[in-house]
XYZ file of C-alpha atoms in Angstrom:
571
model
C 97.778 97.430 109.214
C 101.199 96.260 108.005
C 101.620 92.519 107.865
C 105.242 91.351 107.928
C 106.496 87.818 107.598
C 109.878 86.105 107.237
C 109.740 82.831 105.311
C 112.603 80.343 105.308
C 113.588 78.141 102.372
C 116.417 75.812 101.488
C 117.779 75.230 97.982
C 120.289 72.583 96.959
C 123.322 74.296 95.491
C 126.292 72.870 93.617
C 128.273 72.364 96.844
C 125.494 71.899 99.385
C 122.383 73.503 100.909
C 121.621 77.209 100.449
C 119.526 78.582 103.328
C 117.285 81.516 102.419
C 115.047 84.013 104.172
C 112.329 85.814 102.226
C 110.951 88.982 103.765
C 107.331 89.696 102.829
C 105.286 92.762 103.689
C 101.668 93.270 102.575
C 101.886 90.830 99.649
C 105.190 92.338 98.507
C 108.650 90.757 98.564
C 110.834 93.264 100.415
C 114.010 91.200 100.776
C 115.654 87.902 99.922
C 118.667 87.015 102.025
C 121.107 84.116 102.203
C 121.869 82.814 105.686
C 124.224 79.985 104.722
C 125.806 78.530 101.594
C 128.856 76.542 100.446
C 129.110 77.850 96.881
C 132.139 79.474 95.280
C 131.949 82.962 96.772
C 133.189 84.864 93.735
C 130.490 83.356 91.532
C 127.710 83.117 94.125
C 127.969 86.735 95.270
C 127.557 88.027 91.710
C 124.805 85.567 90.789
C 122.733 86.041 93.924
C 123.021 89.825 93.837
C 121.565 89.925 90.323
C 118.969 87.266 91.143
C 117.769 89.155 94.219
C 117.465 92.421 92.266
C 115.460 90.677 89.532
C 113.164 89.050 92.113
C 112.472 92.382 93.818
C 111.999 94.258 90.535
C 109.565 91.667 89.173
C 107.977 90.678 92.488
C 108.152 87.136 91.225
C 110.240 83.990 91.364
C 109.223 83.077 87.820
C 112.183 84.898 86.280
C 115.204 83.978 84.201
C 118.073 82.047 85.725
C 121.527 83.620 85.532
C 123.579 82.432 82.557
C 126.436 80.168 83.613
C 124.725 79.376 86.915
C 121.413 78.003 85.715
C 121.152 75.006 88.048
C 121.901 77.037 91.161
C 119.619 79.905 90.064
C 116.697 77.600 89.316
C 117.130 75.826 92.654
C 116.997 79.131 94.547
C 113.986 80.381 92.617
C 112.013 77.149 92.968
C 112.690 76.689 96.674
C 111.777 80.310 97.433
C 108.593 80.124 95.358
C 107.535 76.845 96.994
C 108.194 78.218 100.489
C 106.120 81.356 99.854
C 103.239 79.325 98.426
C 103.404 76.902 101.357
C 103.162 79.873 103.728
C 99.972 80.833 101.855
C 101.316 84.267 100.963
C 100.082 85.731 97.685
C 102.534 88.084 96.001
C 101.298 90.894 93.767
C 103.534 90.131 90.765
C 104.845 92.944 88.568
C 106.516 90.619 86.095
C 106.484 91.796 82.499
C 107.201 89.824 79.357
C 110.530 90.775 77.831
C 110.546 90.734 74.023
C 113.607 89.514 72.136
C 115.341 92.432 70.444
C 118.278 92.923 68.101
C 120.775 95.705 68.763
C 123.680 97.021 66.690
C 126.714 98.623 68.343
C 129.929 100.167 67.020
C 133.184 100.441 68.959
C 136.942 100.757 68.581
C 137.755 97.562 70.472
C 135.590 94.594 71.431
C 136.900 92.190 74.065
C 135.529 88.643 74.146
C 135.714 87.274 77.693
C 135.268 88.821 81.141
C 138.026 87.056 83.035
C 141.333 88.459 84.204
C 142.990 88.783 80.773
C 139.940 90.304 79.094
C 139.380 92.884 81.813
C 143.021 93.992 81.829
C 143.024 94.243 78.021
C 139.840 96.307 78.125
C 141.261 98.630 80.775
C 144.503 99.167 78.828
C 142.692 100.017 75.584
C 140.311 102.293 77.495
C 143.230 104.082 79.142
C 144.686 104.677 75.677
C 141.560 106.582 74.724
C 139.583 103.907 72.899
C 135.894 103.053 73.088
C 135.750 99.495 74.481
C 132.926 96.973 74.782
C 133.537 93.744 76.699
C 131.203 90.777 76.191
C 130.849 87.844 78.577
C 128.665 84.786 77.958
C 127.903 84.244 81.644
C 125.715 86.407 83.830
C 128.765 87.165 85.977
C 132.416 88.066 85.476
C 135.624 86.243 86.328
C 135.931 83.200 84.084
C 138.359 80.615 85.466
C 140.141 83.384 87.376
C 137.290 83.599 89.872
C 138.279 80.197 91.325
C 141.936 81.147 91.815
C 143.825 82.977 94.463
C 145.042 86.456 93.545
C 148.737 85.643 93.844
C 150.860 86.766 90.935
C 154.482 87.590 90.244
C 155.491 91.250 90.452
C 158.903 91.047 88.772
C 160.249 94.462 87.788
C 157.343 96.441 89.231
C 157.128 99.433 91.553
C 154.746 97.245 93.551
C 157.535 94.695 94.134
C 159.942 97.431 95.161
C 157.450 98.723 97.742
C 156.776 95.227 99.109
C 160.179 93.546 98.994
C 162.427 96.612 99.274
C 166.004 96.112 98.109
C 165.382 92.349 97.781
C 163.275 93.150 94.702
C 166.561 93.911 92.928
C 167.403 90.196 93.161
C 164.671 89.493 90.623
C 164.782 90.224 86.902
C 162.648 89.350 83.881
C 165.487 87.100 82.714
C 165.464 85.217 86.003
C 161.678 84.767 85.873
C 161.840 83.503 82.278
C 164.606 81.075 83.239
C 162.507 79.716 86.125
C 159.630 79.119 83.701
C 161.941 77.367 81.263
C 163.423 75.156 83.982
C 160.147 74.163 85.632
C 158.442 73.486 82.304
C 161.432 71.390 81.211
C 161.955 73.576 78.122
C 158.421 72.950 76.806
C 157.547 76.660 76.840
C 157.497 79.000 73.839
C 160.385 81.415 74.642
C 158.972 84.469 72.842
C 155.713 84.216 74.814
C 157.533 83.549 78.081
C 159.714 86.600 77.471
C 156.645 88.698 76.673
C 155.194 87.677 80.037
C 158.399 88.217 82.004
C 159.175 91.567 80.390
C 155.670 92.994 80.830
C 154.338 91.645 84.128
C 155.977 94.436 86.134
C 154.456 97.246 84.080
C 151.153 95.359 83.929
C 150.926 95.016 87.728
C 151.765 98.689 88.205
C 149.202 99.695 85.573
C 146.259 97.689 86.868
C 147.089 98.530 90.504
C 146.830 102.228 89.728
C 143.877 101.897 87.348
C 141.693 99.922 89.764
C 143.104 100.898 93.157
C 144.560 97.461 93.930
C 146.812 97.185 96.974
C 149.052 94.153 96.663
C 151.045 92.714 99.568
C 153.601 89.947 99.953
C 151.900 86.598 99.297
C 151.597 84.339 102.325
C 152.946 81.496 100.204
C 156.297 81.871 98.427
C 156.605 78.596 96.551
C 159.951 76.840 95.953
C 159.509 76.731 92.176
C 160.442 80.410 92.155
C 164.147 81.085 92.663
C 163.477 84.361 94.510
C 160.613 85.854 96.478
C 158.414 87.624 93.929
C 154.848 86.460 94.616
C 152.289 89.065 95.737
C 148.557 88.900 96.436
C 145.605 91.088 97.356
C 144.510 91.476 101.006
C 141.639 89.004 100.672
C 143.911 86.532 98.794
C 141.008 86.070 96.380
C 140.748 86.870 92.679
C 137.159 87.922 93.355
C 138.608 91.150 94.754
C 140.624 91.606 91.561
C 137.663 90.972 89.264
C 135.190 93.209 91.109
C 137.559 96.158 91.529
C 138.894 96.040 87.977
C 135.400 95.677 86.487
C 134.123 98.580 88.575
C 137.000 100.815 87.472
C 136.509 99.779 83.829
C 132.838 100.786 83.858
C 133.367 103.962 85.881
C 135.953 105.131 83.339
C 133.705 104.562 80.354
C 133.985 100.888 79.438
C 130.833 98.916 78.619
C 130.225 95.348 79.857
C 127.575 93.124 78.269
C 126.758 90.036 80.345
C 124.691 87.105 79.067
C 126.253 87.726 75.642
C 127.530 84.485 74.142
C 129.433 84.857 70.852
C 127.707 82.752 68.219
C 129.227 84.130 65.040
C 132.093 86.271 63.802
C 131.773 88.553 60.791
C 134.742 87.880 58.505
C 136.175 90.171 55.838
C 139.327 88.687 54.305
C 142.015 88.562 57.022
C 139.924 90.561 59.477
C 137.048 90.008 61.870
C 134.976 93.146 61.525
C 132.293 92.221 64.000
C 130.715 89.620 66.242
C 127.174 88.446 66.881
C 126.213 87.578 70.452
C 123.091 85.923 71.806
C 121.470 86.354 75.190
C 118.140 85.298 76.639
C 116.368 88.357 75.292
C 118.804 90.059 72.950
C 120.843 89.510 69.804
C 123.689 92.002 69.599
C 125.792 92.798 66.535
C 128.988 94.574 67.493
C 131.201 96.086 64.792
C 134.756 96.877 65.880
C 138.073 97.967 64.434
C 139.972 95.554 66.687
C 139.099 92.350 68.545
C 140.681 90.899 71.699
C 140.000 87.190 72.179
C 140.190 86.346 75.883
C 137.560 83.619 76.040
C 139.486 81.224 78.282
C 140.142 77.491 78.226
C 138.275 74.285 77.505
C 138.738 72.154 80.620
C 135.015 71.470 81.098
C 134.578 70.316 77.502
C 135.023 66.553 77.744
C 135.038 66.237 73.943
C 138.159 68.409 73.746
C 140.051 66.674 76.536
C 143.045 64.534 75.660
C 144.398 61.325 77.258
C 146.441 63.307 79.795
C 143.285 64.400 81.620
C 141.822 60.917 81.982
C 141.410 59.828 85.597
C 142.074 63.328 86.942
C 139.573 65.440 88.843
C 138.344 68.708 87.341
C 138.035 71.754 89.586
C 137.497 74.562 87.089
C 134.285 76.327 86.069
C 131.804 74.204 84.153
C 131.512 77.092 81.677
C 135.117 76.655 80.418
C 133.922 74.950 77.266
C 136.301 76.281 74.613
C 133.654 78.265 72.740
C 136.240 80.096 70.617
C 137.299 76.850 68.982
C 133.743 76.552 67.689
C 132.915 80.117 66.605
C 136.368 80.545 65.008
C 136.325 77.123 63.318
C 135.561 78.552 59.840
C 138.875 80.423 59.937
C 140.997 77.258 60.382
C 143.371 78.808 62.900
C 146.561 77.197 64.120
C 146.623 75.585 67.595
C 149.235 73.892 69.746
C 149.251 71.306 72.545
C 145.500 71.088 73.121
C 146.062 67.982 75.251
C 148.166 69.789 77.871
C 146.819 70.684 81.331
C 148.130 72.176 84.547
C 147.802 69.416 87.138
C 147.944 70.245 90.845
C 148.200 67.662 93.644
C 145.949 69.334 96.220
C 142.377 68.291 95.452
C 139.513 66.901 97.507
C 136.726 65.091 95.649
C 133.502 66.953 96.417
C 131.432 64.993 93.883
C 132.296 62.289 91.351
C 135.001 63.594 89.034
C 134.930 67.093 90.553
C 137.441 68.469 93.051
C 138.050 71.625 95.069
C 141.558 72.850 95.742
C 143.390 73.073 99.069
C 146.677 74.360 97.636
C 147.296 77.265 99.993
C 146.283 75.348 103.098
C 148.265 72.266 102.059
C 151.398 74.320 101.418
C 151.124 75.890 104.872
C 150.606 72.474 106.469
C 153.780 71.068 104.918
C 155.678 74.205 105.944
C 154.572 73.355 109.497
C 155.831 69.773 109.183
C 152.865 67.709 107.942
C 153.581 64.603 105.850
C 151.980 62.834 102.887
C 151.311 59.096 103.095
C 149.664 56.434 100.942
C 147.158 53.752 101.956
C 150.039 51.669 103.314
C 150.821 54.483 105.721
C 154.179 55.161 104.067
C 155.555 58.554 103.109
C 155.696 59.105 99.345
C 157.725 62.287 98.764
C 159.754 65.162 100.175
C 156.704 67.154 101.242
C 158.508 70.489 100.865
C 159.654 69.882 97.295
C 158.067 71.578 94.284
C 154.461 70.731 93.470
C 155.423 68.720 90.392
C 157.224 66.136 92.554
C 154.164 65.665 94.771
C 151.878 65.553 91.739
C 153.930 62.768 90.177
C 154.131 60.886 93.480
C 150.335 60.952 93.879
C 149.876 59.646 90.343
C 151.920 56.576 91.262
C 149.704 55.634 94.227
C 146.808 53.208 94.326
C 143.648 55.002 93.176
C 145.817 58.104 92.630
C 145.228 59.399 96.150
C 147.497 60.451 98.999
C 146.710 61.658 102.531
C 147.953 64.708 104.406
C 148.531 63.905 108.101
C 148.358 66.780 110.594
C 148.337 67.359 114.326
C 145.880 69.825 115.879
C 148.451 72.624 115.868
C 148.742 72.345 112.087
C 145.061 71.638 111.472
C 144.005 74.886 113.175
C 146.068 76.917 110.695
C 145.077 74.673 107.768
C 141.416 75.256 108.624
C 141.787 79.045 108.543
C 143.134 78.939 104.995
C 140.424 76.508 103.860
C 137.776 78.980 104.992
C 139.663 81.873 103.425
C 139.913 80.044 100.099
C 136.410 78.938 99.136
C 135.407 76.383 101.800
C 132.633 77.261 104.240
C 132.604 76.207 107.876
C 129.398 74.232 107.345
C 130.874 72.492 104.309
C 133.891 71.354 106.330
C 131.610 70.183 109.137
C 129.668 68.108 106.601
C 132.901 66.457 105.447
C 133.762 65.506 109.015
C 130.255 64.110 109.462
C 130.929 61.601 106.679
C 133.545 60.111 109.033
C 135.534 58.643 106.160
C 132.598 56.630 104.815
C 132.440 58.662 101.580
C 134.481 61.292 99.791
C 135.988 63.643 100.500
C 137.977 61.959 103.250
C 138.436 64.338 106.191
C 138.696 62.704 109.598
C 139.974 63.417 113.102
C 140.763 61.366 116.191
C 143.641 59.358 117.576
C 146.283 58.163 115.124
C 144.714 54.700 115.072
C 141.211 56.121 114.590
C 142.092 58.419 111.701
C 144.025 55.651 109.953
C 141.071 53.273 110.208
C 138.557 55.896 109.055
C 140.695 56.913 106.072
C 141.432 53.333 105.034
C 145.147 53.581 105.830
C 147.160 50.704 107.284
C 147.300 51.442 111.031
C 150.632 49.765 111.753
C 152.230 51.326 108.703
C 151.119 54.850 109.642
C 152.155 54.416 113.290
C 155.621 53.313 112.220
C 155.913 56.184 109.743
C 154.918 58.856 112.266
C 157.358 57.470 114.849
C 160.163 57.380 112.310
C 159.341 60.907 111.144
C 159.341 62.203 114.732
C 162.806 60.727 115.148
C 163.977 62.521 112.009
C 162.548 65.775 113.379
C 164.372 65.298 116.694
C 167.715 64.760 114.993
C 167.074 67.462 112.383
C 167.743 65.128 109.466
C 165.262 63.430 107.109
C 167.065 60.199 106.236
C 164.293 59.026 103.931
C 163.626 61.964 101.571
C 166.152 64.643 102.537
C 163.531 67.206 103.514
C 164.986 70.533 104.668
C 165.338 70.504 108.456
C 163.439 73.812 108.805
C 160.287 71.946 107.714
C 160.748 69.028 110.108
C 158.521 69.276 113.159
C 157.483 66.556 115.599
C 153.779 65.787 115.831
C 152.291 67.252 119.004
C 149.481 65.833 121.152
C 147.283 62.814 120.520
C 144.686 64.350 118.182
C 145.322 63.875 114.463
C 143.655 65.038 111.263
C 143.819 63.433 107.817
C 142.547 64.866 104.546
C 142.702 63.251 101.128
C 144.840 64.822 98.393
C 144.065 64.033 94.765
C 145.605 65.317 91.560
C 143.231 67.666 89.774
C 143.247 70.169 86.928
C 141.381 73.213 85.711
C 143.766 75.168 83.545
C 144.383 74.170 79.948
C 147.927 74.892 78.779
C 147.393 74.413 75.036
C 145.581 76.854 72.801
C 145.793 79.023 69.730
C 149.187 79.858 68.248
C 150.501 83.429 68.381
C 153.920 85.002 68.430
C 154.964 87.972 70.573
C 152.504 90.364 68.881
C 149.642 88.078 70.055
C 147.965 87.943 66.632
C 146.102 84.711 65.890
C 147.469 82.740 62.947
C 145.894 80.824 60.100
C 147.092 77.290 59.400
C 149.211 78.682 56.547
C 151.080 80.973 58.942
C 149.419 84.239 57.906
C 147.915 86.365 60.663
C 144.487 87.757 61.420
C 145.179 91.428 60.895
C 142.978 92.913 63.586
C 142.566 90.118 66.174
C 144.856 89.621 69.161
C 144.478 87.101 71.963
C 145.207 87.065 75.701
C 145.168 84.624 78.598
C 144.413 80.914 78.648
C 143.164 80.832 75.045
C 146.828 81.081 73.919
C 149.062 78.039 74.321
C 152.755 78.065 75.136
C 153.844 80.781 77.570
C 154.168 78.421 80.543
C 154.876 75.242 78.623
C 153.602 71.923 79.927
C 153.752 72.771 83.639
C 153.128 76.306 84.841
C 154.622 77.353 88.161
C 152.320 78.629 90.917
C 151.207 82.230 90.250
C 152.121 82.004 86.575
C 148.660 81.615 85.044
C 147.628 84.870 86.737
C 150.924 86.385 85.576
C 150.221 85.319 82.006
C 146.612 86.539 82.098
C 147.529 89.992 83.404
C 150.657 90.521 81.269
C 149.140 89.227 78.019
C 145.975 91.273 78.634
C 148.147 94.356 79.187
C 149.990 93.821 75.890
C 146.861 92.822 73.945
C 145.026 95.955 75.073
C 147.792 98.184 73.740
C 148.021 96.223 70.478
C 144.248 96.444 69.958
C 144.293 100.197 70.609
C 146.997 100.650 67.995
C 145.120 98.482 65.477
C 141.979 100.584 65.931
C 143.920 103.716 64.967
C 144.785 102.213 61.591
């Protein structure tokens, strides 16, 4: 007689509870399912999929955690094991000891890093007929990209022509490069900016065809860009980009090694002829003709952070630890601007020192007329100006926090984008339940109620909203000169307030290269067979990248690096 049972368990994840159901049949685990979670979807989906497969294969919860997500993995495994034991179900374990082995591989090109830049580089070299191995230290792909939206510039591409029609002719690589120069206040490295601007079109067309990506016009066209050029994938998420590109890479012959952290490089004069990676159960020596370094930034490494990051909230992956600066240290390579970061003004503090972004939702809210106020209830900025103006305004406020004030009409649309971009419905409900008593501040009620809950001066906010409504009626913002198309009277008597804190994830400094992307020694000579791509290079976007430009740099530099590596391997 078949005995079936469904056992429930709850683990504590990084962002909140993870509710599980374990299906058991005749002392065998037949399924493990997640009913609710608030984790970053792009990471969680990959981690849990592998964890579930390992549980079912081993018929045990005493298995390895997933690299890069150890805390979450261990929490899931422990809670599930405890729940099964509490239900007095004995599982017939098939777990086998895994010996540690050493493997040696040979390839044309090895790519270090499984984020956006590394995957594009790998795909380009593969397309050019090379054997490519990509190594990633985590047990999942995506790097910092996995936390971003998918929006990117499409300047000069067939994709842009299909999306924007004749208006695409208004954009040129020169215009894009000039926008970068202007917004970065001439802190960019022109040759890298030009590389990005001149190649992003071909890069978008290439990866779209290679991986079957279908870009559309981005919902948000930000004012930093002088023309409409921003596109995104249907889900708006970079998770779609990472999964589709990785799938295409493997289907077309590329090899991906997860849980493969680079510990050592094999040096021969001005070349790196191989790398040594370590995983839980394997040491791998990979010998290659060419190396692409796409290992990402260092935002989570507090020892590498400069004064500029002090007091700001971090929202990037905790695995962005700048590993390359350690395993390449013996080479004494040249770096630039390691204290520079991309700071955004749209963060909510989910735990001390850690923030999640609301950029897309916040931009929509201000397009619909929402305003930013401080604890005195006073407006602080032209809400429809470029992000840098809001960022600087927030930095000037007490405790470096501002508040976005919305009516229900705006909140309903804001909420949809929160859920689309990495917030769960239960997570948002939990924030409301705090009722302003702890961070993050997210409250609703009458204008007086939300002001009191958020710690904002009631009289000051009431006066500000009345004054703003008058500006909206007359179609003229006498205080900050906001464009009349973004002025909209508040409707109804239900208001919503959410905190907005400056936060960072992306590091803007990095290794020095010129337009051929070769890493350089301190004396100016170049590593002959090593090129870099993505966030590990400093300079392309200067000290303040525009929205969509880090994705643009990752994709374009990966595209160029892949071709360069393929050519190196032929020599």
